[in-house]
Amino acid sequence: MGEIMNHQILGSTSEFLRRSHKHMINGTWTDNQAEAFRDVIDPATGDLLTKIQIAGQAEVDAAVKHARAAFEGGAWSGISAAERGRIMWRWADLLEAKLDVITELEVLDNGMPVAVAQGFIGYGISWIRYFAGMADKIADKNLSGTISSRAAPFHSYTSRQPIGVAGMIIPWNGPFGIFLIKTAPALAAGCSCIVKPAEDTPLTALILAETALEAGIPAGVLNVLTGDGSTGALIAGHPGIDKISFTGSTDTGKKIVQTCANDLKRVTLELGGKSPCIVFDDADLDLAIPAAAMAIFSNSGQVCFAGSRLFVHERVYDDVVQGIADFSKNLQVGNGFDPNTALGPLISQKQLDRVNGYVEQAVKAGLDVVMGASKPSGKGFFASPAVVNRIDPSQPIAREEVFGPVLAAFPFSDTETLIRNANDTRYGLGAGIFSSNIDRVHGVASALEAGNVWVNHYGGMHPGLPFGGFKESGWGRELGEDGYLAYTEQKTVSIKLNPLS
Ligand code: ADP
């Protein structure tokens, strides 16, 4: 491996990459039965980093068998919530001790700049600690009063129990964090997990699995199968799995729902978006311009809640769009290890072709496309940021999720039309409002069809704030108490008592 962009890769990172990677099943690194490998590519250079194995039916069956046995054996599900929490804290501490290696692997695997990787990894570790402290604080409800009378008393209550074995299917845009947004609440609740990282970014999942074992999470409780969509489909279809939690594209989410319909598995989905970011003429523009720019350009636009549609009040439209275009010219596009890099590469040639296709189509259609900083030459999958100005809302680039650093900008002059246009999408994940008028902020926040509304800032995933989508952006919520409850089943117990005689 050696030196990249004057960045000397750590010896332990190189050593990890040289390993022959296997699946983590029942606490043991396990080889695939069939020979099926996939290259893992550094998106900044196009170079081969290492290879992973593609799990098939035999590996999924083995992982399910051991995850179920671990769940039913009770070494994790049967201990107290406080004890699970203590072990999870140890997991978080051990991960923190490996931060340098994890960050390097995330940058090599995904391409994101070091500072972005550190942010995502920090979020992930904070989620472990948040959920570690939650499981012993969920109070069951005593409902006796709802059905009892003096003549016919009952003791009735609800209780929560872990859902069982959960399958987690992870995308490539936030590999470490999204692994934890799902496994931290599931483990806190006492579930066993089978995690499939994305085929493009499988590496930090392997570190997470081995570190969990080191921390004392028992064998079989946290299994990791590397593989592609075929492995994901086998997990979604396996009758021994009780719940699927998926983050990824809306199209794949729909396929997973169809598969899970066979046995009515519980399903949580966090899918795509075409999120509006709205700037009113009373906004603090010094704050709004960089925030709206990074709402779309952060992680090179490969963020499910990216603010990819910008609505700006006509009175300040030209200033704001010009401000964002100027901002985008100063965002250095390059290798994530270069400390001056603001935007890393896209994940793959396929993704780059897709994003370029949208921009070329917009140029061909005669739209006003303002390109930002130029991209480096070489084999990396780099894309320049772009702003499409005064775009007709019917254009594909204004409606479809591009998943790249491309912003569609629209002027508006009245709030009613603004809300109608902002909601005119099949998605409903995020939304941003920049305004100093508190009445306007509350009114617009309430009218927007989005699971998450950020006001005078954009994005961020605090563990205490539930996250998820309206409409075709998903089902259910992650983080917060809802994120924990999603890995439990509710049981109602009603005990008939004898009246006092
Ligand atoms: P993208 O198309 O942007 O790569 P996907 O939503 O297809 O994103 O992929 C997200 C995750 O879903 C990856 O881990 C991928 O392997 C997995 N996946 C892809 N297709 C399927 C499927 N049919 N069933 C289950 N998982 C799948």
Coordinates of C-alpha atoms and ligand atoms in Angstrom, one line a residue:
M1 CA 0.0 0.0 0.0
G2 CA 2.5 2.6 1.2
E3 CA 2.2 6.3 0.5
I4 CA -0.9 7.9 -0.9
M5 CA -1.0 11.7 -1.5
N6 CA 1.9 12.1 1.0
H7 CA -0.2 10.1 3.4
Q8 CA 1.7 7.2 4.9
I9 CA -0.8 4.3 5.4
L10 CA -0.4 2.7 8.9
G11 CA 1.3 -0.6 9.1
S12 CA -1.8 -2.2 10.7
T13 CA -4.0 -0.9 7.9
S14 CA -1.8 -2.5 5.3
E15 CA -1.7 -5.7 7.3
F16 CA -5.5 -5.7 7.4
L17 CA -5.7 -5.2 3.7
R18 CA -3.3 -8.1 3.1
R19 CA -5.5 -10.6 5.0
S20 CA -7.6 -13.1 3.2
H21 CA -11.0 -11.8 4.3
K22 CA -13.7 -14.2 5.4
H23 CA -17.2 -14.0 6.9
M24 CA -17.7 -13.7 10.6
I25 CA -20.0 -16.5 11.6
N26 CA -20.4 -17.7 15.2
G27 CA -17.3 -15.8 16.3
T28 CA -15.1 -17.5 13.7
W29 CA -13.7 -16.3 10.5
T30 CA -15.3 -18.6 8.0
D31 CA -14.5 -19.3 4.3
N32 CA -17.1 -19.4 1.6
Q33 CA -18.0 -22.9 0.5
A34 CA -18.1 -21.9 -3.2
E35 CA -15.2 -19.9 -4.7
A36 CA -16.8 -16.5 -5.2
F37 CA -14.7 -13.4 -4.8
R38 CA -15.1 -9.7 -5.5
D39 CA -12.5 -7.0 -5.9
V40 CA -12.6 -4.0 -3.5
I41 CA -11.5 -0.9 -5.3
D42 CA -10.1 2.4 -4.0
P43 CA -12.5 4.9 -5.8
A44 CA -9.8 7.7 -5.6
T45 CA -7.3 5.7 -7.6
G46 CA -9.2 2.8 -9.3
D47 CA -6.6 0.5 -7.7
L48 CA -7.4 -2.9 -6.1
L49 CA -7.4 -2.7 -2.3
T50 CA -8.2 -6.3 -1.5
K51 CA -10.8 -9.0 -2.2
I52 CA -13.9 -10.2 -0.3
Q53 CA -15.9 -13.4 -0.6
I54 CA -19.5 -13.4 -1.8
A55 CA -21.7 -15.3 0.7
G56 CA -24.2 -17.8 -0.8
Q57 CA -27.0 -19.9 0.6
A58 CA -24.6 -22.1 2.7
E59 CA -23.2 -19.1 4.5
V60 CA -26.5 -17.4 5.0
D61 CA -27.9 -20.7 6.4
A62 CA -24.9 -21.1 8.8
A63 CA -25.2 -17.5 10.0
V64 CA -28.9 -17.9 10.6
K65 CA -28.4 -21.2 12.4
H66 CA -25.8 -19.7 14.8
A67 CA -27.6 -16.4 15.3
R68 CA -30.8 -18.2 16.3
A69 CA -28.9 -20.6 18.6
A70 CA -27.2 -17.6 20.2
F71 CA -30.5 -15.8 20.6
E72 CA -32.2 -18.8 22.1
G73 CA -29.2 -19.7 24.2
G74 CA -29.5 -16.5 26.1
A75 CA -25.8 -15.6 26.5
W76 CA -26.8 -12.1 25.2
S77 CA -30.6 -12.0 25.0
G78 CA -30.9 -13.4 28.5
I79 CA -28.5 -11.2 30.4
S80 CA -29.6 -7.9 32.0
A81 CA -30.0 -4.8 29.8
A82 CA -27.4 -3.1 32.0
E83 CA -24.9 -5.9 31.5
R84 CA -25.4 -5.7 27.7
G85 CA -24.9 -2.0 27.9
R86 CA -21.6 -2.4 29.8
I87 CA -20.2 -4.7 27.1
M88 CA -21.4 -2.3 24.4
W89 CA -19.5 0.6 26.1
R90 CA -16.4 -1.6 26.0
W91 CA -17.0 -2.1 22.3
A92 CA -17.2 1.6 21.8
D93 CA -14.0 2.1 23.7
L94 CA -12.1 -0.5 21.7
L95 CA -13.3 1.0 18.4
E96 CA -12.1 4.4 19.6
A97 CA -8.7 2.9 20.3
K98 CA -8.6 1.7 16.6
L99 CA -9.8 5.0 15.2
D100 CA -6.8 5.7 13.0
V101 CA -7.1 2.3 11.2
I102 CA -10.8 2.5 10.9
T103 CA -10.6 6.0 9.4
E104 CA -8.0 5.0 6.9
L105 CA -10.0 2.0 5.8
E106 CA -13.2 4.1 5.4
V107 CA -11.3 6.6 3.3
L108 CA -9.7 3.9 1.2
D109 CA -12.9 2.0 0.8
N110 CA -15.4 4.8 0.2
G111 CA -13.2 7.7 -0.9
M112 CA -14.7 10.2 1.6
P113 CA -12.3 12.9 3.0
V114 CA -10.6 12.1 6.3
A115 CA -12.6 14.8 8.2
V116 CA -15.9 13.4 6.8
A117 CA -14.9 9.8 7.8
Q118 CA -14.0 11.0 11.3
G119 CA -17.4 12.7 11.6
F120 CA -19.3 9.5 10.5
I121 CA -17.2 7.2 12.6
G122 CA -17.7 9.6 15.6
Y123 CA -21.5 9.5 15.1
G124 CA -21.4 5.7 14.9
I125 CA -19.5 5.3 18.1
S126 CA -21.8 7.8 19.9
W127 CA -24.8 5.7 18.7
I128 CA -23.4 2.6 20.5
R129 CA -23.1 4.5 23.7
Y130 CA -26.6 6.1 23.3
F131 CA -28.3 2.7 22.8
A132 CA -26.2 1.0 25.4
G133 CA -27.7 3.3 27.9
M134 CA -31.3 2.9 26.7
A135 CA -32.2 -0.7 27.2
D136 CA -32.5 -0.5 31.0
K137 CA -34.6 2.7 30.8
I138 CA -37.6 1.6 28.7
A139 CA -40.5 1.4 31.1
D140 CA -43.3 -1.0 30.4
K141 CA -46.8 0.4 30.8
N142 CA -49.3 -0.7 33.4
L143 CA -52.7 -0.7 31.8
S144 CA -54.7 -2.3 34.6
G145 CA -56.8 0.8 35.0
T146 CA -58.1 0.7 31.4
I147 CA -60.0 -2.6 31.9
S148 CA -60.4 -3.2 35.6
S149 CA -63.5 -2.6 37.8
R150 CA -63.8 -3.3 41.5
A151 CA -66.0 -6.3 40.6
A152 CA -63.6 -7.6 37.9
P153 CA -60.0 -6.5 38.6
F154 CA -57.2 -7.2 36.2
H155 CA -53.5 -6.7 36.3
S156 CA -52.7 -5.7 32.7
Y157 CA -49.4 -4.5 31.2
T158 CA -47.3 -4.2 28.1
S159 CA -43.8 -5.5 27.9
R160 CA -41.1 -5.4 25.2
Q161 CA -39.0 -8.3 24.1
P162 CA -36.2 -8.5 21.5
I163 CA -37.5 -9.3 18.1
G164 CA -35.1 -12.2 17.6
V165 CA -32.6 -12.4 14.7
A166 CA -32.3 -9.2 12.7
G167 CA -30.7 -9.0 9.2
M168 CA -29.1 -5.6 8.3
I169 CA -28.4 -4.7 4.7
I170 CA -26.0 -1.7 4.5
P171 CA -25.2 0.7 1.6
W172 CA -21.8 2.1 0.6
N173 CA -22.2 5.8 1.4
G174 CA -21.7 5.6 5.2
P175 CA -20.5 2.1 5.9
F176 CA -19.3 2.3 9.5
G177 CA -22.1 4.6 10.7
I178 CA -25.0 2.8 9.0
F179 CA -23.7 -0.5 10.4
L180 CA -24.1 0.9 13.9
I181 CA -27.3 2.9 13.4
K182 CA -28.9 -0.6 13.1
T183 CA -26.8 -2.9 15.2
A184 CA -26.5 -0.7 18.2
P185 CA -30.2 -0.6 19.0
A186 CA -30.6 -4.3 18.0
L187 CA -27.9 -5.4 20.3
A188 CA -29.1 -3.2 23.1
A189 CA -32.5 -4.9 22.8
G190 CA -30.9 -8.4 23.0
C191 CA -31.3 -9.4 19.3
S192 CA -28.8 -11.4 17.3
C193 CA -27.6 -9.8 14.1
I194 CA -26.6 -10.8 10.6
V195 CA -25.0 -7.8 8.8
K196 CA -24.3 -7.6 5.1
P197 CA -22.1 -4.6 4.2
A198 CA -22.2 -3.2 0.7
E199 CA -20.1 -5.0 -1.8
D200 CA -18.2 -1.7 -2.6
T201 CA -17.4 -0.9 1.1
P202 CA -17.1 -4.1 3.2
L203 CA -14.0 -3.4 5.2
T204 CA -14.9 -1.5 8.4
A205 CA -17.7 -4.1 8.9
L206 CA -15.0 -6.7 9.4
I207 CA -13.3 -4.6 12.0
L208 CA -16.6 -3.9 13.8
A209 CA -17.3 -7.7 13.9
E210 CA -13.9 -8.7 15.4
T211 CA -13.9 -5.8 17.8
A212 CA -17.3 -6.8 19.1
L213 CA -16.0 -10.3 20.0
E214 CA -13.0 -8.7 21.7
A215 CA -15.4 -6.6 23.8
G216 CA -17.3 -9.6 25.0
I217 CA -20.3 -9.8 22.7
P218 CA -20.8 -13.5 22.5
A219 CA -20.1 -15.6 19.4
G220 CA -23.1 -15.9 17.1
V221 CA -24.6 -12.6 18.3
L222 CA -23.0 -10.3 15.6
N223 CA -22.4 -12.1 12.3
V224 CA -21.1 -10.4 9.2
L225 CA -21.5 -11.8 5.7
T226 CA -19.7 -10.0 2.9
G227 CA -21.5 -10.2 -0.5
D228 CA -23.5 -8.4 -3.1
G229 CA -27.2 -8.0 -3.8
S230 CA -27.6 -11.7 -4.2
T231 CA -26.5 -12.2 -0.6
G232 CA -28.8 -9.4 0.5
A233 CA -31.7 -11.1 -1.3
L234 CA -30.9 -14.5 0.5
I235 CA -30.9 -12.7 3.9
A236 CA -34.2 -10.9 3.1
G237 CA -35.8 -14.2 2.0
H238 CA -34.5 -16.4 4.9
P239 CA -37.4 -17.8 7.1
G240 CA -35.1 -17.9 10.1
I241 CA -34.7 -14.1 10.2
D242 CA -37.4 -12.1 12.0
K243 CA -36.6 -8.6 10.9
I244 CA -34.8 -6.8 8.0
S245 CA -33.4 -3.3 8.4
F246 CA -32.3 -1.8 5.1
T247 CA -30.7 1.4 4.0
G248 CA -30.3 2.0 0.3
S249 CA -32.1 2.8 -2.9
T250 CA -35.9 3.0 -3.1
D251 CA -35.9 0.4 -5.9
T252 CA -34.0 -2.2 -3.9
G253 CA -36.1 -1.3 -0.8
K254 CA -39.2 -2.3 -2.8
K255 CA -37.7 -5.6 -3.8
I256 CA -36.9 -6.3 -0.2
V257 CA -40.4 -5.6 0.9
Q258 CA -41.7 -8.0 -1.8
T259 CA -39.4 -10.7 -0.5
C260 CA -40.3 -10.1 3.1
A261 CA -44.0 -10.2 2.3
N262 CA -43.6 -14.0 2.1
D263 CA -43.4 -14.4 5.9
L264 CA -44.3 -10.9 6.9
K265 CA -40.9 -10.2 8.4
R266 CA -40.7 -6.8 10.2
V267 CA -39.1 -4.3 7.9
T268 CA -37.4 -0.9 8.5
L269 CA -36.4 1.0 5.4
E270 CA -34.3 4.1 5.0
L271 CA -34.4 4.9 1.3
G272 CA -33.8 7.7 -1.2
G273 CA -34.6 11.3 -1.2
K274 CA -34.9 14.5 -3.3
S275 CA -34.9 16.8 -0.3
P276 CA -35.8 20.5 -0.6
C277 CA -33.6 23.1 0.9
I278 CA -35.5 26.4 1.2
V279 CA -34.0 29.9 1.6
F280 CA -36.4 32.8 2.4
D281 CA -35.5 36.4 1.8
D282 CA -35.3 37.0 5.5
A283 CA -32.6 34.4 6.0
D284 CA -29.1 35.2 7.2
L285 CA -27.5 34.6 3.8
D286 CA -23.9 34.3 5.2
L287 CA -25.2 31.3 7.1
A288 CA -27.6 30.0 4.5
I289 CA -25.2 30.0 1.4
P290 CA -22.5 27.7 2.8
A291 CA -25.0 25.5 4.6
A292 CA -27.2 25.1 1.5
A293 CA -24.0 24.4 -0.6
M294 CA -22.8 21.7 1.8
A295 CA -26.4 20.3 2.1
I296 CA -25.8 18.9 -1.4
F297 CA -22.1 18.8 -1.9
S298 CA -21.2 17.0 1.4
N299 CA -19.8 13.5 0.7
S300 CA -20.0 14.5 -3.0
G301 CA -23.8 14.4 -2.9
Q302 CA -23.9 10.7 -1.9
V303 CA -26.1 11.2 1.1
C304 CA -29.7 10.0 1.2
F305 CA -30.9 13.2 2.8
A306 CA -28.8 15.5 0.5
G307 CA -30.6 18.9 -0.1
S308 CA -30.6 18.3 -3.9
R309 CA -33.4 20.8 -4.7
L310 CA -32.8 24.4 -3.7
F311 CA -35.8 26.8 -3.5
V312 CA -34.8 30.4 -3.1
H313 CA -37.1 33.5 -2.8
E314 CA -36.9 35.5 -6.0
R315 CA -35.7 38.6 -4.1
V316 CA -32.5 36.9 -3.1
Y317 CA -32.4 34.1 -5.7
D318 CA -29.5 35.5 -7.8
D319 CA -27.3 36.3 -4.8
V320 CA -27.8 32.9 -3.2
V321 CA -27.3 30.8 -6.3
Q322 CA -24.3 32.9 -7.3
G323 CA -23.0 32.5 -3.7
I324 CA -23.4 28.7 -3.9
A325 CA -21.8 28.5 -7.3
D326 CA -18.8 30.6 -6.1
F327 CA -18.6 28.4 -3.0
S328 CA -18.6 25.3 -5.2
K329 CA -15.6 26.6 -7.2
N330 CA -13.5 26.6 -4.1
L331 CA -14.3 23.1 -3.0
Q332 CA -11.3 21.0 -3.8
V333 CA -12.2 17.7 -5.4
G334 CA -9.6 15.0 -4.8
N335 CA -8.1 12.2 -2.8
G336 CA -9.7 12.0 0.6
F337 CA -6.2 11.8 2.3
D338 CA -5.3 15.3 1.0
P339 CA -6.2 17.6 3.9
N340 CA -7.4 20.2 1.4
T341 CA -9.9 17.9 -0.2
A342 CA -13.5 18.9 0.4
L343 CA -15.1 16.4 -2.0
G344 CA -13.8 12.9 -2.5
P345 CA -14.6 10.6 -5.5
L346 CA -17.9 9.0 -6.2
I347 CA -18.0 5.3 -5.2
S348 CA -17.6 3.7 -8.6
Q349 CA -17.3 4.2 -12.3
K350 CA -21.0 3.1 -12.6
Q351 CA -22.0 5.9 -10.2
L352 CA -19.8 8.4 -12.0
D353 CA -21.4 7.5 -15.4
R354 CA -24.9 7.9 -13.9
V355 CA -24.1 11.4 -12.4
N356 CA -22.3 12.5 -15.6
G357 CA -25.3 11.3 -17.6
Y358 CA -27.7 13.6 -15.7
V359 CA -25.4 16.6 -16.1
E360 CA -24.9 15.9 -19.8
Q361 CA -28.6 15.5 -20.3
A362 CA -29.2 18.9 -18.6
V363 CA -26.6 20.6 -20.8
K364 CA -28.1 19.0 -23.9
A365 CA -31.5 20.2 -22.9
G366 CA -30.1 23.8 -22.9
L367 CA -30.3 24.2 -19.1
D368 CA -28.0 26.7 -17.4
V369 CA -25.5 24.4 -15.7
V370 CA -22.8 26.2 -13.6
M371 CA -19.9 23.8 -12.9
G372 CA -17.8 24.2 -9.7
A373 CA -14.2 23.2 -9.0
S374 CA -12.6 21.1 -11.7
K375 CA -11.8 17.5 -10.9
P376 CA -8.4 15.9 -10.9
S377 CA -7.3 13.8 -13.9
G378 CA -6.4 10.1 -13.3
K379 CA -8.3 6.9 -12.7
G380 CA -10.3 8.0 -9.7
F381 CA -14.1 8.4 -10.0
F382 CA -14.2 12.2 -9.5
A383 CA -17.2 14.5 -10.3
S384 CA -17.2 18.3 -10.2
P385 CA -20.0 20.0 -8.3
A386 CA -22.7 21.5 -10.5
V387 CA -25.6 23.9 -10.0
V388 CA -28.5 23.8 -12.5
N389 CA -30.1 27.2 -12.5
R390 CA -33.8 28.1 -12.8
I391 CA -34.6 24.6 -13.8
D392 CA -38.1 23.5 -14.9
P393 CA -39.4 21.1 -12.2
S394 CA -40.4 18.5 -14.8
Q395 CA -36.7 17.9 -15.9
P396 CA -35.4 14.5 -14.7
I397 CA -32.5 16.2 -12.8
A398 CA -35.2 18.1 -10.8
R399 CA -37.1 14.9 -9.9
E400 CA -34.8 11.9 -9.8
E401 CA -32.3 11.1 -7.1
V402 CA -28.9 11.8 -8.7
F403 CA -26.8 10.8 -5.7
G404 CA -24.0 13.1 -6.8
P405 CA -22.9 16.7 -6.3
V406 CA -25.6 18.2 -8.5
L407 CA -28.0 20.9 -7.2
A408 CA -31.3 21.8 -9.0
A409 CA -32.2 25.4 -8.1
F410 CA -35.7 27.0 -8.4
P411 CA -36.9 30.5 -7.6
F412 CA -40.2 31.0 -5.7
S413 CA -42.2 34.1 -4.8
D414 CA -45.2 32.8 -2.7
T415 CA -45.1 30.3 0.1
E416 CA -48.1 28.3 -1.0
T417 CA -46.6 27.5 -4.4
L418 CA -43.3 26.9 -2.7
I419 CA -44.8 24.2 -0.4
R420 CA -46.7 22.6 -3.3
N421 CA -43.5 22.4 -5.4
A422 CA -41.3 21.3 -2.5
N423 CA -43.8 18.4 -1.8
D424 CA -44.1 17.5 -5.4
T425 CA -41.9 14.4 -5.2
R426 CA -42.3 10.7 -4.4
Y427 CA -39.7 11.1 -1.6
G428 CA -40.0 12.7 1.8
L429 CA -36.7 12.3 3.7
G430 CA -35.2 15.6 4.7
A431 CA -35.9 19.3 4.3
G432 CA -34.1 22.5 5.2
I433 CA -35.5 25.9 6.0
F434 CA -33.4 29.1 6.2
S435 CA -35.4 32.0 7.7
S436 CA -35.4 34.3 10.7
N437 CA -39.3 34.5 10.9
I438 CA -40.4 32.1 13.6
D439 CA -44.0 31.9 12.4
R440 CA -42.9 31.1 8.9
V441 CA -40.5 28.5 10.1
H442 CA -43.2 26.6 12.1
G443 CA -45.8 26.9 9.4
V444 CA -43.5 25.6 6.6
A445 CA -41.9 22.9 8.8
S446 CA -45.4 21.6 9.5
A447 CA -46.5 21.7 5.8
L448 CA -43.4 19.9 4.4
E449 CA -43.8 16.2 3.7
A450 CA -40.5 15.1 5.2
G451 CA -39.4 13.0 8.1
N452 CA -36.7 15.4 9.2
V453 CA -36.7 19.2 8.9
W454 CA -33.6 21.2 9.8
V455 CA -34.0 24.9 10.4
N456 CA -31.0 27.3 9.9
H457 CA -28.7 24.3 9.6
Y458 CA -28.8 21.2 7.4
G459 CA -28.4 17.5 8.2
G460 CA -26.7 15.8 11.1
M461 CA -27.9 12.7 12.9
H462 CA -28.1 13.1 16.7
P463 CA -28.8 9.8 18.4
G464 CA -31.7 11.3 20.4
L465 CA -33.5 12.5 17.2
P466 CA -35.5 9.9 15.3
F467 CA -34.6 9.8 11.6
G468 CA -36.5 8.4 8.7
G469 CA -38.8 9.2 5.7
F470 CA -42.3 10.0 4.6
K471 CA -43.6 8.5 1.4
E472 CA -41.2 6.5 -0.7
S473 CA -38.2 7.5 1.5
G474 CA -38.9 4.6 3.9
W475 CA -40.7 2.9 6.7
G476 CA -40.1 3.4 10.4
R477 CA -37.5 5.5 12.2
E478 CA -33.9 4.9 13.2
L479 CA -32.3 6.6 16.3
G480 CA -34.1 7.8 19.3
E481 CA -36.4 5.6 21.3
D482 CA -38.3 4.6 18.1
G483 CA -35.0 3.3 16.7
Y484 CA -34.7 1.0 19.7
L485 CA -38.3 -0.1 19.7
A486 CA -38.0 -1.2 16.1
Y487 CA -36.0 -4.2 17.4
T488 CA -38.6 -5.2 19.9
E489 CA -42.0 -6.8 19.8
Q490 CA -44.7 -5.5 22.2
K491 CA -46.6 -8.0 24.3
T492 CA -49.7 -7.3 26.2
V493 CA -50.3 -9.4 29.3
S494 CA -53.6 -9.3 31.1
I495 CA -54.1 -11.3 34.3
K496 CA -57.6 -11.7 35.7
L497 CA -57.6 -11.3 39.5
N498 CA -60.2 -12.3 42.0
P499 CA -62.2 -9.4 43.5
L500 CA -61.7 -8.8 47.2
S501 CA -64.3 -10.8 49.0
Ligands
ADP1 P1 -27.0 1.1 -5.0 O1 -27.8 0.7 -6.2 O2 -27.0 2.6 -4.9 O3 -25.7 0.5 -4.9 P2 -28.6 -0.6 -3.4 O4 -29.8 0.0 -2.7 O5 -28.9 -1.5 -4.6 O6 -27.7 0.7 -3.7 O7 -27.7 -1.3 -2.4 C1 -27.7 -1.2 -1.0 C2 -27.4 -2.5 -0.4 O8 -28.5 -3.4 -0.8 C3 -26.1 -3.2 -0.7 O9 -25.6 -3.9 0.4 C4 -26.6 -4.2 -1.8 O10 -25.7 -5.3 -1.9 C5 -27.9 -4.6 -1.3 N1 -28.8 -5.2 -2.3 C6 -28.9 -4.9 -3.6 N2 -29.9 -5.6 -4.2 C7 -30.5 -6.3 -3.2 C8 -31.6 -7.2 -3.2 N3 -32.3 -7.5 -4.3 N4 -32.0 -7.7 -2.0 C9 -31.3 -7.4 -0.8 N5 -30.2 -6.6 -0.8 C10 -29.8 -6.0 -2.0

